[in-house]
């Protein structure tokens, strides 16, 4: 692994690079999160490719004292700077997860109106965040409903009665994190395999606010880039959003059964098989 901070972005951004081979630029979710929770599972890609990722501005090890709000355009501009710094202008492969997939789409849309931006050669969109405000509202309602499910309520009651708060505070906090993300999983028990992370709330809020009443459906039609969309059938993000994104992009859509929002934990084998097949078909090795 090679890691450090970027030198050519407006603020230093923490990065790490793993593996060897054709480069993939991996974009984490959030906004306001950091790359750590994609690992160790996503390191499976580093067995065949050079995987470069970075903590997006405002999260993880890329915190900033700049009081200016961080917007979707801030993140797009940072992404363009990272692409330039790592020499990825030619043959660019963007692999985005959740919000990172939406960031990849926002960036790709901007390349259709700004010829100075390096155009991606291919996109891999994993569990993409909703492409409209209406679908985002539906996602939030779905997630809230799951949080009230009998299964998760029983797991919370089990934790409360465990005595871990007093006997093992570290284990108690870990279990609390797992329950906080359990609604993202088709099987809430699989949340135990997710690396804990934190979201910087003010960054998350400012980015979503900057998008306003967004709808990317029409603008995605201008993106002429080979694309793979992968979505869990039981993802709280509506499948209809992923289907609409795939249709607008002319993309291949892979729907994973028995899978929620975190396929690299829930269904890693078919996830990585689909990605490797897609890239191999386009000469990325």
Coordinates of C-alpha atoms in Angstrom, one line a residue:
X1 CA 0.0 0.0 0.0
X2 CA 1.1 3.5 -0.8
X3 CA -0.6 6.4 1.1
X4 CA -0.3 10.1 1.7
X5 CA -2.0 13.4 0.9
X6 CA -2.5 15.0 -2.4
X7 CA -0.5 18.0 -3.4
X8 CA -2.5 19.5 -6.3
X9 CA -6.0 19.6 -4.9
X10 CA -7.3 22.8 -3.3
X11 CA -6.9 21.2 0.1
X12 CA -4.8 18.1 0.9
X13 CA -6.8 14.9 0.5
X14 CA -5.7 11.6 2.1
X15 CA -5.2 8.8 -0.5
X16 CA -4.1 5.2 -0.6
X17 CA -3.2 3.0 -3.5
X18 CA -3.1 -0.8 -3.4
X19 CA -2.2 -3.5 -5.9
X20 CA -0.8 -3.3 -9.4
X21 CA -2.1 -3.3 -12.9
X22 CA -4.6 -1.1 -14.7
X23 CA -5.7 1.8 -12.4
X24 CA -9.2 2.0 -10.9
X25 CA -10.3 5.2 -9.0
X26 CA -12.6 4.1 -6.2
X27 CA -15.1 6.6 -4.8
X28 CA -16.5 6.0 -1.4
X29 CA -20.0 6.8 -0.2
X30 CA -21.3 9.4 2.2
X31 CA -21.1 12.3 1.5
X32 CA -19.0 13.2 4.5
X33 CA -17.7 9.6 5.1
X34 CA -14.3 8.1 4.3
X35 CA -12.8 5.2 2.4
X36 CA -12.1 2.9 5.4
X37 CA -15.4 1.1 5.4
X38 CA -15.0 -0.2 1.9
X39 CA -12.1 -2.3 3.2
X40 CA -10.9 -4.9 3.6
X41 CA -13.5 -6.4 1.2
X42 CA -13.0 -4.1 -1.7
X43 CA -9.3 -4.9 -1.7
X44 CA -10.3 -7.9 -3.7
X45 CA -10.1 -5.6 -6.7
X46 CA -6.4 -5.0 -5.9
X47 CA -5.6 -8.6 -6.7
X48 CA -5.9 -7.6 -10.4
X49 CA -5.8 -3.8 -10.6
X50 CA -4.2 -0.8 -9.0
X51 CA -6.9 0.6 -6.7
X52 CA -6.6 4.2 -5.8
X53 CA -9.0 5.8 -3.4
X54 CA -9.1 9.0 -1.3
X55 CA -11.1 10.5 1.5
X56 CA -13.3 13.1 0.0
X57 CA -13.1 16.7 1.3
X58 CA -14.5 17.1 4.8
X59 CA -14.4 13.5 5.8
X60 CA -11.9 11.0 7.3
X61 CA -8.4 12.2 7.0
X62 CA -9.3 15.0 4.6
X63 CA -10.8 17.4 7.1
X64 CA -10.6 21.1 6.4
X65 CA -10.8 24.3 8.4
X66 CA -12.3 26.2 5.4
X67 CA -15.7 27.5 6.6
X68 CA -17.1 27.5 3.1
X69 CA -19.9 24.9 2.5
X70 CA -18.8 21.8 0.7
X71 CA -21.1 21.2 -2.3
X72 CA -21.5 18.6 -5.0
X73 CA -19.4 20.9 -7.2
X74 CA -16.7 21.0 -4.7
X75 CA -16.5 17.2 -4.8
X76 CA -16.6 17.1 -8.6
X77 CA -13.8 19.7 -8.8
X78 CA -11.7 17.7 -6.3
X79 CA -12.3 14.5 -8.3
X80 CA -11.0 16.3 -11.4
X81 CA -7.9 17.4 -9.5
X82 CA -7.3 13.9 -8.2
X83 CA -7.6 12.5 -11.7
X84 CA -4.9 14.9 -12.9
X85 CA -2.6 14.4 -10.0
X86 CA -2.5 10.6 -10.5
X87 CA -2.2 10.8 -14.2
X88 CA -5.5 9.1 -14.9
X89 CA -6.7 11.4 -17.8
X90 CA -6.4 8.6 -20.3
X91 CA -8.4 5.4 -19.9
X92 CA -10.1 6.5 -16.7
X93 CA -12.1 3.9 -14.9
X94 CA -14.3 5.3 -12.1
X95 CA -15.7 2.8 -9.6
X96 CA -18.3 4.5 -7.3
X97 CA -20.1 3.1 -4.3
X98 CA -23.4 4.6 -3.1
X99 CA -22.9 8.4 -3.0
X100 CA -19.6 7.8 -4.7
X101 CA -21.5 6.3 -7.6
X102 CA -23.6 9.5 -7.8
X103 CA -20.4 11.5 -7.6
X104 CA -19.1 9.6 -10.6
X105 CA -22.4 10.3 -12.5
X106 CA -22.2 14.0 -11.6
X107 CA -18.6 14.1 -12.8
X108 CA -19.5 12.3 -16.0
X109 CA -22.4 14.8 -16.7
X110 CA -20.0 17.7 -16.1
X111 CA -17.6 16.3 -18.7
X112 CA -20.4 16.6 -21.3
X113 CA -20.5 20.4 -20.8
X114 CA -16.9 21.1 -19.9
X115 CA -14.4 19.7 -22.5
X116 CA -11.5 20.6 -20.2
X117 CA -12.5 17.7 -17.8
X118 CA -11.0 14.3 -18.6
X119 CA -13.9 12.1 -19.8
X120 CA -14.1 8.7 -18.1
X121 CA -13.6 5.7 -20.3
X122 CA -15.9 3.5 -18.2
X123 CA -18.0 3.6 -15.1
X124 CA -18.8 1.0 -12.5
X125 CA -21.7 2.1 -10.2
X126 CA -22.2 0.0 -7.1
X127 CA -25.5 0.5 -5.1
X128 CA -25.8 4.0 -6.6
X129 CA -27.4 6.7 -4.5
X130 CA -30.8 7.9 -5.8
X131 CA -30.6 10.0 -9.0
X132 CA -33.6 12.1 -8.1
X133 CA -34.8 13.9 -4.9
X134 CA -38.0 11.9 -5.0
X135 CA -36.2 8.6 -4.9
X136 CA -33.9 9.9 -2.1
X137 CA -37.0 10.7 -0.1
X138 CA -38.3 7.2 -0.7
X139 CA -34.9 5.8 0.4
X140 CA -35.0 7.7 3.7
X141 CA -38.6 6.4 4.3
X142 CA -37.6 2.8 3.5
X143 CA -34.6 3.0 5.8
X144 CA -36.6 4.5 8.7
X145 CA -39.2 1.7 8.3
X146 CA -36.5 -1.0 8.4
X147 CA -35.1 0.6 11.6
X148 CA -38.5 -0.1 13.2
X149 CA -38.6 -3.7 12.1
X150 CA -39.1 -6.5 14.6
X151 CA -35.8 -8.1 13.8
X152 CA -33.8 -4.9 14.5
X153 CA -35.9 -4.1 17.5
X154 CA -35.1 -7.5 18.9
X155 CA -31.4 -7.0 18.3
X156 CA -31.5 -3.7 20.1
X157 CA -33.3 -5.2 23.1
X158 CA -30.7 -8.0 23.1
X159 CA -27.9 -5.4 23.3
X160 CA -29.6 -3.4 26.0
X161 CA -30.0 -6.5 28.1
X162 CA -26.4 -7.8 27.5
X163 CA -24.7 -5.7 30.1
X164 CA -22.0 -4.8 27.6
X165 CA -22.3 -1.1 28.3
X166 CA -20.7 -1.7 31.7
X167 CA -18.6 -4.8 31.1
X168 CA -17.1 -4.1 27.7
X169 CA -17.8 -0.5 26.5
X170 CA -15.7 -1.1 23.3
X171 CA -17.8 -4.1 22.3
X172 CA -21.0 -2.2 23.2
X173 CA -20.0 0.7 20.9
X174 CA -19.2 -1.7 18.1
X175 CA -22.5 -3.4 18.5
X176 CA -24.3 -0.1 18.5
X177 CA -22.6 0.8 15.2
X178 CA -23.7 -2.5 13.7
X179 CA -27.3 -1.8 14.7
X180 CA -27.2 1.7 13.4
X181 CA -26.4 0.4 9.9
X182 CA -28.4 -2.9 10.1
X183 CA -31.3 -1.5 8.0
X184 CA -29.0 -1.3 4.9
X185 CA -28.6 -5.0 4.9
X186 CA -30.9 -7.7 3.5
X187 CA -29.9 -9.8 6.6
X188 CA -29.2 -7.4 9.5
X189 CA -26.8 -9.9 11.1
X190 CA -24.3 -9.4 8.3
X191 CA -23.7 -5.8 9.5
X192 CA -21.1 -7.3 11.9
X193 CA -18.7 -7.6 8.9
X194 CA -18.8 -3.9 8.0
X195 CA -15.8 -1.8 9.0
X196 CA -17.0 1.0 11.3
X197 CA -17.0 4.6 10.0
X198 CA -18.3 8.0 10.8
X199 CA -20.0 10.6 8.7
X200 CA -19.3 14.3 9.1
X201 CA -22.9 15.6 9.4
X202 CA -22.3 19.1 8.2
X203 CA -20.6 17.9 5.0
X204 CA -23.4 15.4 4.3
X205 CA -26.0 18.1 4.8
X206 CA -24.3 20.8 2.7
X207 CA -23.7 18.5 -0.2
X208 CA -27.3 17.2 -0.3
X209 CA -28.6 20.8 0.1
X210 CA -26.4 21.9 -2.8
X211 CA -28.2 19.4 -5.1
X212 CA -31.6 21.0 -4.4
X213 CA -34.5 19.3 -6.1
X214 CA -32.2 17.3 -8.3
X215 CA -33.1 14.9 -11.1
X216 CA -30.2 13.5 -13.2
X217 CA -32.3 11.4 -15.5
X218 CA -32.2 13.6 -18.6
X219 CA -28.6 14.8 -18.2
X220 CA -27.3 11.2 -17.9
X221 CA -28.5 10.5 -21.4
X222 CA -25.7 12.7 -22.7
X223 CA -23.0 10.5 -21.0
X224 CA -21.7 8.2 -23.7
X225 CA -19.6 5.9 -21.5
X226 CA -19.7 2.1 -21.1
X227 CA -21.3 1.6 -17.7
X228 CA -22.1 -1.3 -15.3
X229 CA -24.7 -0.7 -12.6
X230 CA -24.9 -3.2 -9.7
X231 CA -27.8 -3.0 -7.2
X232 CA -29.1 -5.2 -4.4
X233 CA -32.6 -6.4 -4.8
X234 CA -33.2 -5.6 -1.1
X235 CA -31.4 -2.3 -1.1
X236 CA -33.4 0.4 0.7
X237 CA -32.5 2.7 -2.2
X238 CA -35.3 2.0 -4.7
X239 CA -34.3 -0.4 -7.5
X240 CA -36.3 1.9 -9.8
X241 CA -33.6 4.5 -9.4
X242 CA -30.8 2.1 -10.4
X243 CA -33.0 0.9 -13.3
X244 CA -33.6 4.5 -14.5
X245 CA -29.9 5.3 -14.2
X246 CA -29.0 2.2 -16.2
X247 CA -31.6 3.0 -18.9
X248 CA -30.4 6.6 -19.2
X249 CA -26.8 5.6 -19.4
X250 CA -27.4 2.7 -21.8
X251 CA -25.7 0.6 -19.1
X252 CA -25.7 -3.1 -18.1
X253 CA -27.7 -3.7 -14.9
X254 CA -26.9 -6.5 -12.6
X255 CA -29.4 -7.1 -9.7
X256 CA -28.2 -9.2 -6.8
X257 CA -30.7 -11.3 -5.0
X258 CA -30.5 -11.5 -1.2
X259 CA -28.5 -8.3 -1.1
X260 CA -29.1 -4.9 0.4
X261 CA -27.0 -1.8 0.1
X262 CA -23.6 -3.4 0.9
X263 CA -22.9 -6.1 -1.8
X264 CA -19.1 -6.2 -1.0
X265 CA -20.1 -7.6 2.4
X266 CA -23.4 -9.4 1.5
X267 CA -22.7 -10.8 -2.0
X268 CA -18.9 -10.3 -2.7
X269 CA -18.5 -13.2 -5.1
X270 CA -21.1 -12.2 -7.8
X271 CA -20.2 -8.5 -7.2
X272 CA -16.5 -8.9 -8.0
X273 CA -17.2 -11.4 -10.8
X274 CA -19.5 -8.9 -12.5
X275 CA -16.9 -6.1 -12.2
X276 CA -14.0 -8.2 -13.4
X277 CA -16.1 -9.5 -16.4
X278 CA -17.2 -6.0 -17.4
X279 CA -13.6 -4.7 -17.2
X280 CA -12.1 -7.6 -19.0
X281 CA -14.6 -7.2 -21.9
X282 CA -13.3 -3.7 -22.3
X283 CA -9.6 -4.6 -22.2
X284 CA -8.9 -3.4 -18.7
X285 CA -6.4 -5.8 -17.1

